[in-house]
Amino acid sequence: MNFSSIIGISIGIAVMYFALTSTTDNLKFFLDVHGISIVLGGTLAAASISFPILKVLSLLKVFFLRVLGANKVDYFGVISQLMELNKKAANGLTGINDSISTIRHPFLKEAVTLVASGVLTEKEIRHALDLRIRTTEARFMHEANMFRTIGKFPPAFGLLATTLGMIAVLQKLGQPDSQKLIGPAMSIGLIGTLYGIGTANLIFLPIAENLTERTQEEINLRKLILEGAVMLKQQVNPIAMRESLNSFLLP
């Protein structure tokens, strides 16, 4: 579980609750079906037009697995594993075959498997792993950009809901006691804008930034693994290997 995201979501909910309760004692006032249906329905419609509907629905899985899931990047753990594999490879690359099943990180497991097979050259291993890194980066960034793109829709549909509300207000002008109806009608109309801004800036855009940050960390880790795998293939001196891998870390 990613506690940072959980804390952020909790703070967002608390801030919104405080803001709403400080505005009025009746929270049911903010439950406007008109605004909710236009903002959420319009956003879903626009997202479905922009992307395949199955990809839009798969974003729920991305949210739970990558945003709320435990995806801590363990640089030190990976470096330690590579150093242990380097020791076992001292007497030949076949010595690391028994350790492959104990490797948890999927990309590290793939890289070590390529090295242990002894079929590919150093250049071929680097090329294959580099292609996989670029493919993973493109897929992860596409998911982040989907959230970022969808985040543009709610404010626009919120404004649409407000515009329709204002039209309803103008229709009441000239009617008996219209001055008493304008205030409540305008406040209800503006709720659509509240929904749109809140949905974009508390849900979609933060998720997009979260996924972008996680992607950068994961890609850096995979680049570290790539260099480690190549050095395993070269059977580099352990001290030289450790210093090279530590170059991926901050001092």
PDB file of C-alpha atoms in Angstrom:
ATOM      1  CA  MET A   1       0.000   0.000   0.000  1.00  0.00           C
ATOM      2  CA  ASN A   2       1.300   3.432  -0.963  1.00  0.00           C
ATOM      3  CA  PHE A   3       0.781   5.457   2.215  1.00  0.00           C
ATOM      4  CA  SER A   4       1.864   8.720   0.582  1.00  0.00           C
ATOM      5  CA  SER A   5      -1.036   8.564  -1.872  1.00  0.00           C
ATOM      6  CA  ILE A   6      -3.427   7.514   0.892  1.00  0.00           C
ATOM      7  CA  ILE A   7      -2.344  10.478   3.014  1.00  0.00           C
ATOM      8  CA  GLY A   8      -2.725  12.838   0.054  1.00  0.00           C
ATOM      9  CA  ILE A   9      -6.238  11.580  -0.702  1.00  0.00           C
ATOM     10  CA  SER A  10      -7.194  11.890   2.978  1.00  0.00           C
ATOM     11  CA  ILE A  11      -5.908  15.476   3.127  1.00  0.00           C
ATOM     12  CA  GLY A  12      -7.826  16.354  -0.034  1.00  0.00           C
ATOM     13  CA  ILE A  13     -11.061  14.939   1.372  1.00  0.00           C
ATOM     14  CA  ALA A  14     -10.506  16.742   4.685  1.00  0.00           C
ATOM     15  CA  VAL A  15      -9.848  20.085   2.967  1.00  0.00           C
ATOM     16  CA  MET A  16     -12.951  19.775   0.800  1.00  0.00           C
ATOM     17  CA  TYR A  17     -15.080  18.759   3.795  1.00  0.00           C
ATOM     18  CA  PHE A  18     -13.830  21.735   5.807  1.00  0.00           C
ATOM     19  CA  ALA A  19     -14.438  24.092   2.882  1.00  0.00           C
ATOM     20  CA  LEU A  20     -17.989  22.825   2.320  1.00  0.00           C
ATOM     21  CA  THR A  21     -18.981  22.782   5.979  1.00  0.00           C
ATOM     22  CA  SER A  22     -17.629  26.301   6.479  1.00  0.00           C
ATOM     23  CA  THR A  23     -19.832  27.469   3.608  1.00  0.00           C
ATOM     24  CA  THR A  24     -23.102  25.917   4.734  1.00  0.00           C
ATOM     25  CA  ASP A  25     -24.433  23.576   7.407  1.00  0.00           C
ATOM     26  CA  ASN A  26     -26.509  21.664   4.859  1.00  0.00           C
ATOM     27  CA  LEU A  27     -24.108  19.501   2.817  1.00  0.00           C
ATOM     28  CA  LYS A  28     -27.023  18.091   0.819  1.00  0.00           C
ATOM     29  CA  PHE A  29     -27.130  21.444  -0.939  1.00  0.00           C
ATOM     30  CA  PHE A  30     -23.984  20.445  -2.862  1.00  0.00           C
ATOM     31  CA  LEU A  31     -25.527  17.194  -4.119  1.00  0.00           C
ATOM     32  CA  ASP A  32     -26.817  18.607  -7.387  1.00  0.00           C
ATOM     33  CA  VAL A  33     -27.813  15.873  -9.828  1.00  0.00           C
ATOM     34  CA  HIS A  34     -27.772  18.373 -12.684  1.00  0.00           C
ATOM     35  CA  GLY A  35     -24.100  19.285 -12.124  1.00  0.00           C
ATOM     36  CA  ILE A  36     -22.934  15.754 -11.309  1.00  0.00           C
ATOM     37  CA  SER A  37     -24.530  14.227 -14.395  1.00  0.00           C
ATOM     38  CA  ILE A  38     -23.105  16.849 -16.765  1.00  0.00           C
ATOM     39  CA  VAL A  39     -19.565  16.830 -15.313  1.00  0.00           C
ATOM     40  CA  LEU A  40     -19.149  13.066 -14.828  1.00  0.00           C
ATOM     41  CA  GLY A  41     -21.236  12.024 -17.819  1.00  0.00           C
ATOM     42  CA  GLY A  42     -19.627  14.564 -20.105  1.00  0.00           C
ATOM     43  CA  THR A  43     -16.123  13.631 -18.940  1.00  0.00           C
ATOM     44  CA  LEU A  44     -16.799   9.936 -19.531  1.00  0.00           C
ATOM     45  CA  ALA A  45     -18.232  10.672 -22.974  1.00  0.00           C
ATOM     46  CA  ALA A  46     -15.273  12.847 -23.971  1.00  0.00           C
ATOM     47  CA  ALA A  47     -12.790  10.283 -22.611  1.00  0.00           C
ATOM     48  CA  SER A  48     -14.509   7.490 -24.556  1.00  0.00           C
ATOM     49  CA  ILE A  49     -14.286   9.553 -27.744  1.00  0.00           C
ATOM     50  CA  SER A  50     -10.613  10.351 -27.125  1.00  0.00           C
ATOM     51  CA  PHE A  51      -9.529   6.817 -26.178  1.00  0.00           C
ATOM     52  CA  PRO A  52     -10.893   3.263 -26.609  1.00  0.00           C
ATOM     53  CA  ILE A  53     -13.483   2.587 -23.904  1.00  0.00           C
ATOM     54  CA  LEU A  54     -11.586  -0.475 -22.649  1.00  0.00           C
ATOM     55  CA  LYS A  55      -8.469   1.649 -22.071  1.00  0.00           C
ATOM     56  CA  VAL A  56     -10.526   4.212 -20.181  1.00  0.00           C
ATOM     57  CA  LEU A  57     -11.957   1.495 -17.931  1.00  0.00           C
ATOM     58  CA  SER A  58      -8.491  -0.006 -17.426  1.00  0.00           C
ATOM     59  CA  LEU A  59      -7.416   3.256 -15.776  1.00  0.00           C
ATOM     60  CA  LEU A  60      -9.211   2.073 -12.646  1.00  0.00           C
ATOM     61  CA  LYS A  61      -6.809  -0.865 -12.497  1.00  0.00           C
ATOM     62  CA  VAL A  62      -3.871   1.491 -13.085  1.00  0.00           C
ATOM     63  CA  PHE A  63      -5.048   3.686 -10.213  1.00  0.00           C
ATOM     64  CA  PHE A  64      -5.281   0.832  -7.714  1.00  0.00           C
ATOM     65  CA  LEU A  65      -2.090  -0.948  -8.780  1.00  0.00           C
ATOM     66  CA  ARG A  66       0.282   1.940  -9.531  1.00  0.00           C
ATOM     67  CA  VAL A  67      -1.053   4.846  -7.473  1.00  0.00           C
ATOM     68  CA  LEU A  68      -2.349   3.065  -4.377  1.00  0.00           C
ATOM     69  CA  GLY A  69      -0.196  -0.062  -4.721  1.00  0.00           C
ATOM     70  CA  ALA A  70       3.183  -0.563  -3.072  1.00  0.00           C
ATOM     71  CA  ASN A  71       5.586   0.303  -5.871  1.00  0.00           C
ATOM     72  CA  LYS A  72       8.605   1.507  -3.915  1.00  0.00           C
ATOM     73  CA  VAL A  73      11.737   1.566  -6.048  1.00  0.00           C
ATOM     74  CA  ASP A  74      14.458  -0.319  -4.178  1.00  0.00           C
ATOM     75  CA  TYR A  75      17.766   0.747  -5.729  1.00  0.00           C
ATOM     76  CA  PHE A  76      19.850  -0.604  -2.855  1.00  0.00           C
ATOM     77  CA  GLY A  77      18.138  -3.991  -2.946  1.00  0.00           C
ATOM     78  CA  VAL A  78      18.697  -4.370  -6.686  1.00  0.00           C
ATOM     79  CA  ILE A  79      22.353  -3.352  -6.409  1.00  0.00           C
ATOM     80  CA  SER A  80      22.868  -5.893  -3.608  1.00  0.00           C
ATOM     81  CA  GLN A  81      21.303  -8.641  -5.725  1.00  0.00           C
ATOM     82  CA  LEU A  82      23.503  -7.767  -8.688  1.00  0.00           C
ATOM     83  CA  MET A  83      26.605  -7.848  -6.481  1.00  0.00           C
ATOM     84  CA  GLU A  84      25.638 -11.295  -5.161  1.00  0.00           C
ATOM     85  CA  LEU A  85      25.123 -12.502  -8.731  1.00  0.00           C
ATOM     86  CA  ASN A  86      28.516 -11.082  -9.647  1.00  0.00           C
ATOM     87  CA  LYS A  87      30.143 -13.231  -6.954  1.00  0.00           C
ATOM     88  CA  LYS A  88      28.341 -16.357  -8.165  1.00  0.00           C
ATOM     89  CA  ALA A  89      29.330 -15.612 -11.762  1.00  0.00           C
ATOM     90  CA  ALA A  90      33.017 -15.573 -10.847  1.00  0.00           C
ATOM     91  CA  ASN A  91      33.325 -19.236 -11.813  1.00  0.00           C
ATOM     92  CA  GLY A  92      31.157 -18.918 -14.908  1.00  0.00           C
ATOM     93  CA  LEU A  93      27.785 -17.472 -15.882  1.00  0.00           C
ATOM     94  CA  THR A  94      26.091 -20.821 -15.332  1.00  0.00           C
ATOM     95  CA  GLY A  95      26.564 -20.253 -11.610  1.00  0.00           C
ATOM     96  CA  ILE A  96      23.753 -17.708 -11.527  1.00  0.00           C
ATOM     97  CA  ASN A  97      21.083 -20.033 -12.913  1.00  0.00           C
ATOM     98  CA  ASP A  98      20.069 -21.244  -9.448  1.00  0.00           C
ATOM     99  CA  SER A  99      19.484 -17.659  -8.266  1.00  0.00           C
ATOM    100  CA  ILE A 100      17.073 -16.663 -11.032  1.00  0.00           C
ATOM    101  CA  SER A 101      14.032 -18.145  -9.294  1.00  0.00           C
ATOM    102  CA  THR A 102      14.684 -16.034  -6.177  1.00  0.00           C
ATOM    103  CA  ILE A 103      14.681 -12.693  -8.047  1.00  0.00           C
ATOM    104  CA  ARG A 104      11.459 -10.750  -7.439  1.00  0.00           C
ATOM    105  CA  HIS A 105      11.806  -7.772  -9.766  1.00  0.00           C
ATOM    106  CA  PRO A 106      10.505  -8.949 -13.174  1.00  0.00           C
ATOM    107  CA  PHE A 107      12.874  -6.867 -15.298  1.00  0.00           C
ATOM    108  CA  LEU A 108      15.909  -7.919 -13.256  1.00  0.00           C
ATOM    109  CA  LYS A 109      14.796 -11.514 -13.662  1.00  0.00           C
ATOM    110  CA  GLU A 110      14.530 -11.096 -17.443  1.00  0.00           C
ATOM    111  CA  ALA A 111      17.939  -9.450 -17.633  1.00  0.00           C
ATOM    112  CA  VAL A 112      19.694 -12.121 -15.565  1.00  0.00           C
ATOM    113  CA  THR A 113      17.982 -14.856 -17.582  1.00  0.00           C
ATOM    114  CA  LEU A 114      19.348 -13.362 -20.813  1.00  0.00           C
ATOM    115  CA  VAL A 115      22.837 -13.225 -19.328  1.00  0.00           C
ATOM    116  CA  ALA A 116      22.693 -16.752 -17.892  1.00  0.00           C
ATOM    117  CA  SER A 117      21.550 -18.261 -21.169  1.00  0.00           C
ATOM    118  CA  GLY A 118      24.938 -17.434 -22.706  1.00  0.00           C
ATOM    119  CA  VAL A 119      23.379 -17.147 -26.163  1.00  0.00           C
ATOM    120  CA  LEU A 120      23.376 -13.381 -26.658  1.00  0.00           C
ATOM    121  CA  THR A 121      26.417 -11.173 -26.914  1.00  0.00           C
ATOM    122  CA  GLU A 122      26.949  -8.123 -24.719  1.00  0.00           C
ATOM    123  CA  LYS A 123      25.728  -5.827 -27.520  1.00  0.00           C
ATOM    124  CA  GLU A 124      22.632  -7.954 -28.140  1.00  0.00           C
ATOM    125  CA  ILE A 125      21.753  -8.011 -24.432  1.00  0.00           C
ATOM    126  CA  ARG A 126      22.048  -4.220 -24.220  1.00  0.00           C
ATOM    127  CA  HIS A 127      19.916  -3.772 -27.359  1.00  0.00           C
ATOM    128  CA  ALA A 128      17.175  -6.160 -26.176  1.00  0.00           C
ATOM    129  CA  LEU A 129      16.929  -4.660 -22.688  1.00  0.00           C
ATOM    130  CA  ASP A 130      17.035  -1.099 -24.020  1.00  0.00           C
ATOM    131  CA  LEU A 131      14.079  -1.844 -26.316  1.00  0.00           C
ATOM    132  CA  ARG A 132      12.117  -3.259 -23.384  1.00  0.00           C
ATOM    133  CA  ILE A 133      12.889  -0.179 -21.287  1.00  0.00           C
ATOM    134  CA  ARG A 134      11.673   2.154 -24.019  1.00  0.00           C
ATOM    135  CA  THR A 135       8.527   0.085 -24.535  1.00  0.00           C
ATOM    136  CA  THR A 136       7.758   0.135 -20.803  1.00  0.00           C
ATOM    137  CA  GLU A 137       8.396   3.880 -20.591  1.00  0.00           C
ATOM    138  CA  ALA A 138       6.084   4.561 -23.534  1.00  0.00           C
ATOM    139  CA  ARG A 139       3.282   2.453 -22.029  1.00  0.00           C
ATOM    140  CA  PHE A 140       3.589   3.953 -18.545  1.00  0.00           C
ATOM    141  CA  MET A 141       3.754   7.518 -19.880  1.00  0.00           C
ATOM    142  CA  HIS A 142       0.733   6.856 -22.090  1.00  0.00           C
ATOM    143  CA  GLU A 143      -1.271   5.947 -18.978  1.00  0.00           C
ATOM    144  CA  ALA A 144      -0.121   9.131 -17.225  1.00  0.00           C
ATOM    145  CA  ASN A 145      -0.974  11.231 -20.275  1.00  0.00           C
ATOM    146  CA  MET A 146      -4.427   9.674 -20.459  1.00  0.00           C
ATOM    147  CA  PHE A 147      -5.166  10.884 -16.921  1.00  0.00           C
ATOM    148  CA  ARG A 148      -3.699  14.289 -17.802  1.00  0.00           C
ATOM    149  CA  THR A 149      -5.847  14.544 -20.940  1.00  0.00           C
ATOM    150  CA  ILE A 150      -9.032  13.450 -19.178  1.00  0.00           C
ATOM    151  CA  GLY A 151      -8.271  16.012 -16.459  1.00  0.00           C
ATOM    152  CA  LYS A 152      -8.879  18.767 -19.015  1.00  0.00           C
ATOM    153  CA  PHE A 153     -12.527  17.800 -19.492  1.00  0.00           C
ATOM    154  CA  PRO A 154     -14.223  18.257 -16.060  1.00  0.00           C
ATOM    155  CA  PRO A 155     -13.654  22.058 -15.769  1.00  0.00           C
ATOM    156  CA  ALA A 156     -15.118  22.556 -19.250  1.00  0.00           C
ATOM    157  CA  PHE A 157     -18.198  20.479 -18.463  1.00  0.00           C
ATOM    158  CA  GLY A 158     -18.473  22.208 -15.090  1.00  0.00           C
ATOM    159  CA  LEU A 159     -18.624  25.501 -16.941  1.00  0.00           C
ATOM    160  CA  LEU A 160     -21.241  23.997 -19.245  1.00  0.00           C
ATOM    161  CA  ALA A 161     -23.359  23.007 -16.237  1.00  0.00           C
ATOM    162  CA  THR A 162     -22.991  26.526 -14.823  1.00  0.00           C
ATOM    163  CA  THR A 163     -23.951  28.063 -18.169  1.00  0.00           C
ATOM    164  CA  LEU A 164     -27.127  25.991 -18.286  1.00  0.00           C
ATOM    165  CA  GLY A 165     -27.855  27.042 -14.724  1.00  0.00           C
ATOM    166  CA  MET A 166     -27.439  30.695 -15.660  1.00  0.00           C
ATOM    167  CA  ILE A 167     -29.804  30.223 -18.590  1.00  0.00           C
ATOM    168  CA  ALA A 168     -32.382  28.838 -16.176  1.00  0.00           C
ATOM    169  CA  VAL A 169     -31.861  31.889 -13.946  1.00  0.00           C
ATOM    170  CA  LEU A 170     -32.409  34.304 -16.834  1.00  0.00           C
ATOM    171  CA  GLN A 171     -35.624  32.529 -17.744  1.00  0.00           C
ATOM    172  CA  LYS A 172     -37.027  33.371 -14.308  1.00  0.00           C
ATOM    173  CA  LEU A 173     -36.464  37.099 -14.703  1.00  0.00           C
ATOM    174  CA  GLY A 174     -39.719  38.978 -14.930  1.00  0.00           C
ATOM    175  CA  GLN A 175     -41.674  36.303 -13.069  1.00  0.00           C
ATOM    176  CA  PRO A 176     -43.395  37.101  -9.775  1.00  0.00           C
ATOM    177  CA  ASP A 177     -40.931  37.120  -6.853  1.00  0.00           C
ATOM    178  CA  SER A 178     -38.076  36.466  -9.298  1.00  0.00           C
ATOM    179  CA  GLN A 179     -35.669  38.414  -7.087  1.00  0.00           C
ATOM    180  CA  LYS A 180     -36.120  35.725  -4.437  1.00  0.00           C
ATOM    181  CA  LEU A 181     -35.369  32.933  -6.894  1.00  0.00           C
ATOM    182  CA  ILE A 182     -32.268  34.339  -8.577  1.00  0.00           C
ATOM    183  CA  GLY A 183     -29.883  33.843  -5.643  1.00  0.00           C
ATOM    184  CA  PRO A 184     -30.655  30.160  -4.971  1.00  0.00           C
ATOM    185  CA  ALA A 185     -30.734  29.391  -8.688  1.00  0.00           C
ATOM    186  CA  MET A 186     -27.329  31.003  -9.292  1.00  0.00           C
ATOM    187  CA  SER A 187     -25.762  29.161  -6.367  1.00  0.00           C
ATOM    188  CA  ILE A 188     -27.009  25.837  -7.706  1.00  0.00           C
ATOM    189  CA  GLY A 189     -25.745  26.715 -11.175  1.00  0.00           C
ATOM    190  CA  LEU A 190     -22.237  27.433  -9.881  1.00  0.00           C
ATOM    191  CA  ILE A 191     -22.001  23.996  -8.264  1.00  0.00           C
ATOM    192  CA  GLY A 192     -21.186  22.551 -11.693  1.00  0.00           C
ATOM    193  CA  THR A 193     -18.007  24.638 -11.857  1.00  0.00           C
ATOM    194  CA  LEU A 194     -17.109  23.443  -8.356  1.00  0.00           C
ATOM    195  CA  TYR A 195     -17.479  19.821  -9.440  1.00  0.00           C
ATOM    196  CA  GLY A 196     -15.381  20.365 -12.566  1.00  0.00           C
ATOM    197  CA  ILE A 197     -12.491  22.156 -10.874  1.00  0.00           C
ATOM    198  CA  GLY A 198     -12.461  19.770  -7.922  1.00  0.00           C
ATOM    199  CA  THR A 199     -12.551  16.641 -10.078  1.00  0.00           C
ATOM    200  CA  ALA A 200      -9.703  17.805 -12.303  1.00  0.00           C
ATOM    201  CA  ASN A 201      -7.378  19.186  -9.633  1.00  0.00           C
ATOM    202  CA  LEU A 202      -8.001  16.663  -6.859  1.00  0.00           C
ATOM    203  CA  ILE A 203      -8.291  13.481  -8.921  1.00  0.00           C
ATOM    204  CA  PHE A 204      -7.080  13.350 -12.525  1.00  0.00           C
ATOM    205  CA  LEU A 205      -4.147  15.796 -12.601  1.00  0.00           C
ATOM    206  CA  PRO A 206      -2.538  14.603  -9.310  1.00  0.00           C
ATOM    207  CA  ILE A 207      -2.815  11.004 -10.497  1.00  0.00           C
ATOM    208  CA  ALA A 208      -1.123  11.956 -13.786  1.00  0.00           C
ATOM    209  CA  GLU A 209       1.766  13.605 -11.925  1.00  0.00           C
ATOM    210  CA  ASN A 210       2.038  10.620  -9.573  1.00  0.00           C
ATOM    211  CA  LEU A 211       2.288   8.202 -12.497  1.00  0.00           C
ATOM    212  CA  THR A 212       4.861  10.409 -14.252  1.00  0.00           C
ATOM    213  CA  GLU A 213       7.065  10.467 -11.155  1.00  0.00           C
ATOM    214  CA  ARG A 214       6.761   6.709 -10.640  1.00  0.00           C
ATOM    215  CA  THR A 215       7.572   6.086 -14.299  1.00  0.00           C
ATOM    216  CA  GLN A 216      10.774   8.116 -14.075  1.00  0.00           C
ATOM    217  CA  GLU A 217      11.882   6.216 -10.978  1.00  0.00           C
ATOM    218  CA  GLU A 218      11.082   2.836 -12.537  1.00  0.00           C
ATOM    219  CA  ILE A 219      12.899   3.678 -15.772  1.00  0.00           C
ATOM    220  CA  ASN A 220      15.988   4.806 -13.837  1.00  0.00           C
ATOM    221  CA  LEU A 221      15.953   1.506 -11.957  1.00  0.00           C
ATOM    222  CA  ARG A 222      15.677  -0.441 -15.202  1.00  0.00           C
ATOM    223  CA  LYS A 223      18.606   1.468 -16.679  1.00  0.00           C
ATOM    224  CA  LEU A 224      20.600   0.501 -13.601  1.00  0.00           C
ATOM    225  CA  ILE A 225      19.605  -3.134 -14.142  1.00  0.00           C
ATOM    226  CA  LEU A 226      20.621  -2.928 -17.802  1.00  0.00           C
ATOM    227  CA  GLU A 227      24.113  -1.735 -16.904  1.00  0.00           C
ATOM    228  CA  GLY A 228      24.365  -4.356 -14.178  1.00  0.00           C
ATOM    229  CA  ALA A 229      23.373  -7.123 -16.584  1.00  0.00           C
ATOM    230  CA  VAL A 230      25.968  -6.019 -19.128  1.00  0.00           C
ATOM    231  CA  MET A 231      28.647  -5.968 -16.423  1.00  0.00           C
ATOM    232  CA  LEU A 232      27.582  -9.456 -15.350  1.00  0.00           C
ATOM    233  CA  LYS A 233      28.088 -10.566 -18.934  1.00  0.00           C
ATOM    234  CA  GLN A 234      31.515  -8.909 -18.958  1.00  0.00           C
ATOM    235  CA  GLN A 235      32.304 -10.394 -15.525  1.00  0.00           C
ATOM    236  CA  VAL A 236      33.548  -7.024 -14.324  1.00  0.00           C
ATOM    237  CA  ASN A 237      35.553  -6.738 -11.106  1.00  0.00           C
ATOM    238  CA  PRO A 238      33.104  -6.482  -8.126  1.00  0.00           C
ATOM    239  CA  ILE A 239      34.552  -3.186  -6.882  1.00  0.00           C
ATOM    240  CA  ALA A 240      34.294  -1.586 -10.326  1.00  0.00           C
ATOM    241  CA  MET A 241      30.760  -2.920 -10.699  1.00  0.00           C
ATOM    242  CA  ARG A 242      29.624  -1.550  -7.346  1.00  0.00           C
ATOM    243  CA  GLU A 243      31.069   1.887  -8.039  1.00  0.00           C
ATOM    244  CA  SER A 244      29.430   1.993 -11.468  1.00  0.00           C
ATOM    245  CA  LEU A 245      26.018   0.991 -10.094  1.00  0.00           C
ATOM    246  CA  ASN A 246      26.312   3.458  -7.202  1.00  0.00           C
ATOM    247  CA  SER A 247      26.619   6.208  -9.826  1.00  0.00           C
ATOM    248  CA  PHE A 248      22.848   5.889 -10.311  1.00  0.00           C
ATOM    249  CA  LEU A 249      22.292   6.996  -6.696  1.00  0.00           C
ATOM    250  CA  LEU A 250      22.570  10.388  -5.091  1.00  0.00           C
ATOM    251  CA  PRO A 251      25.770  10.873  -3.023  1.00  0.00           C
TER     252      PRO A 251
END
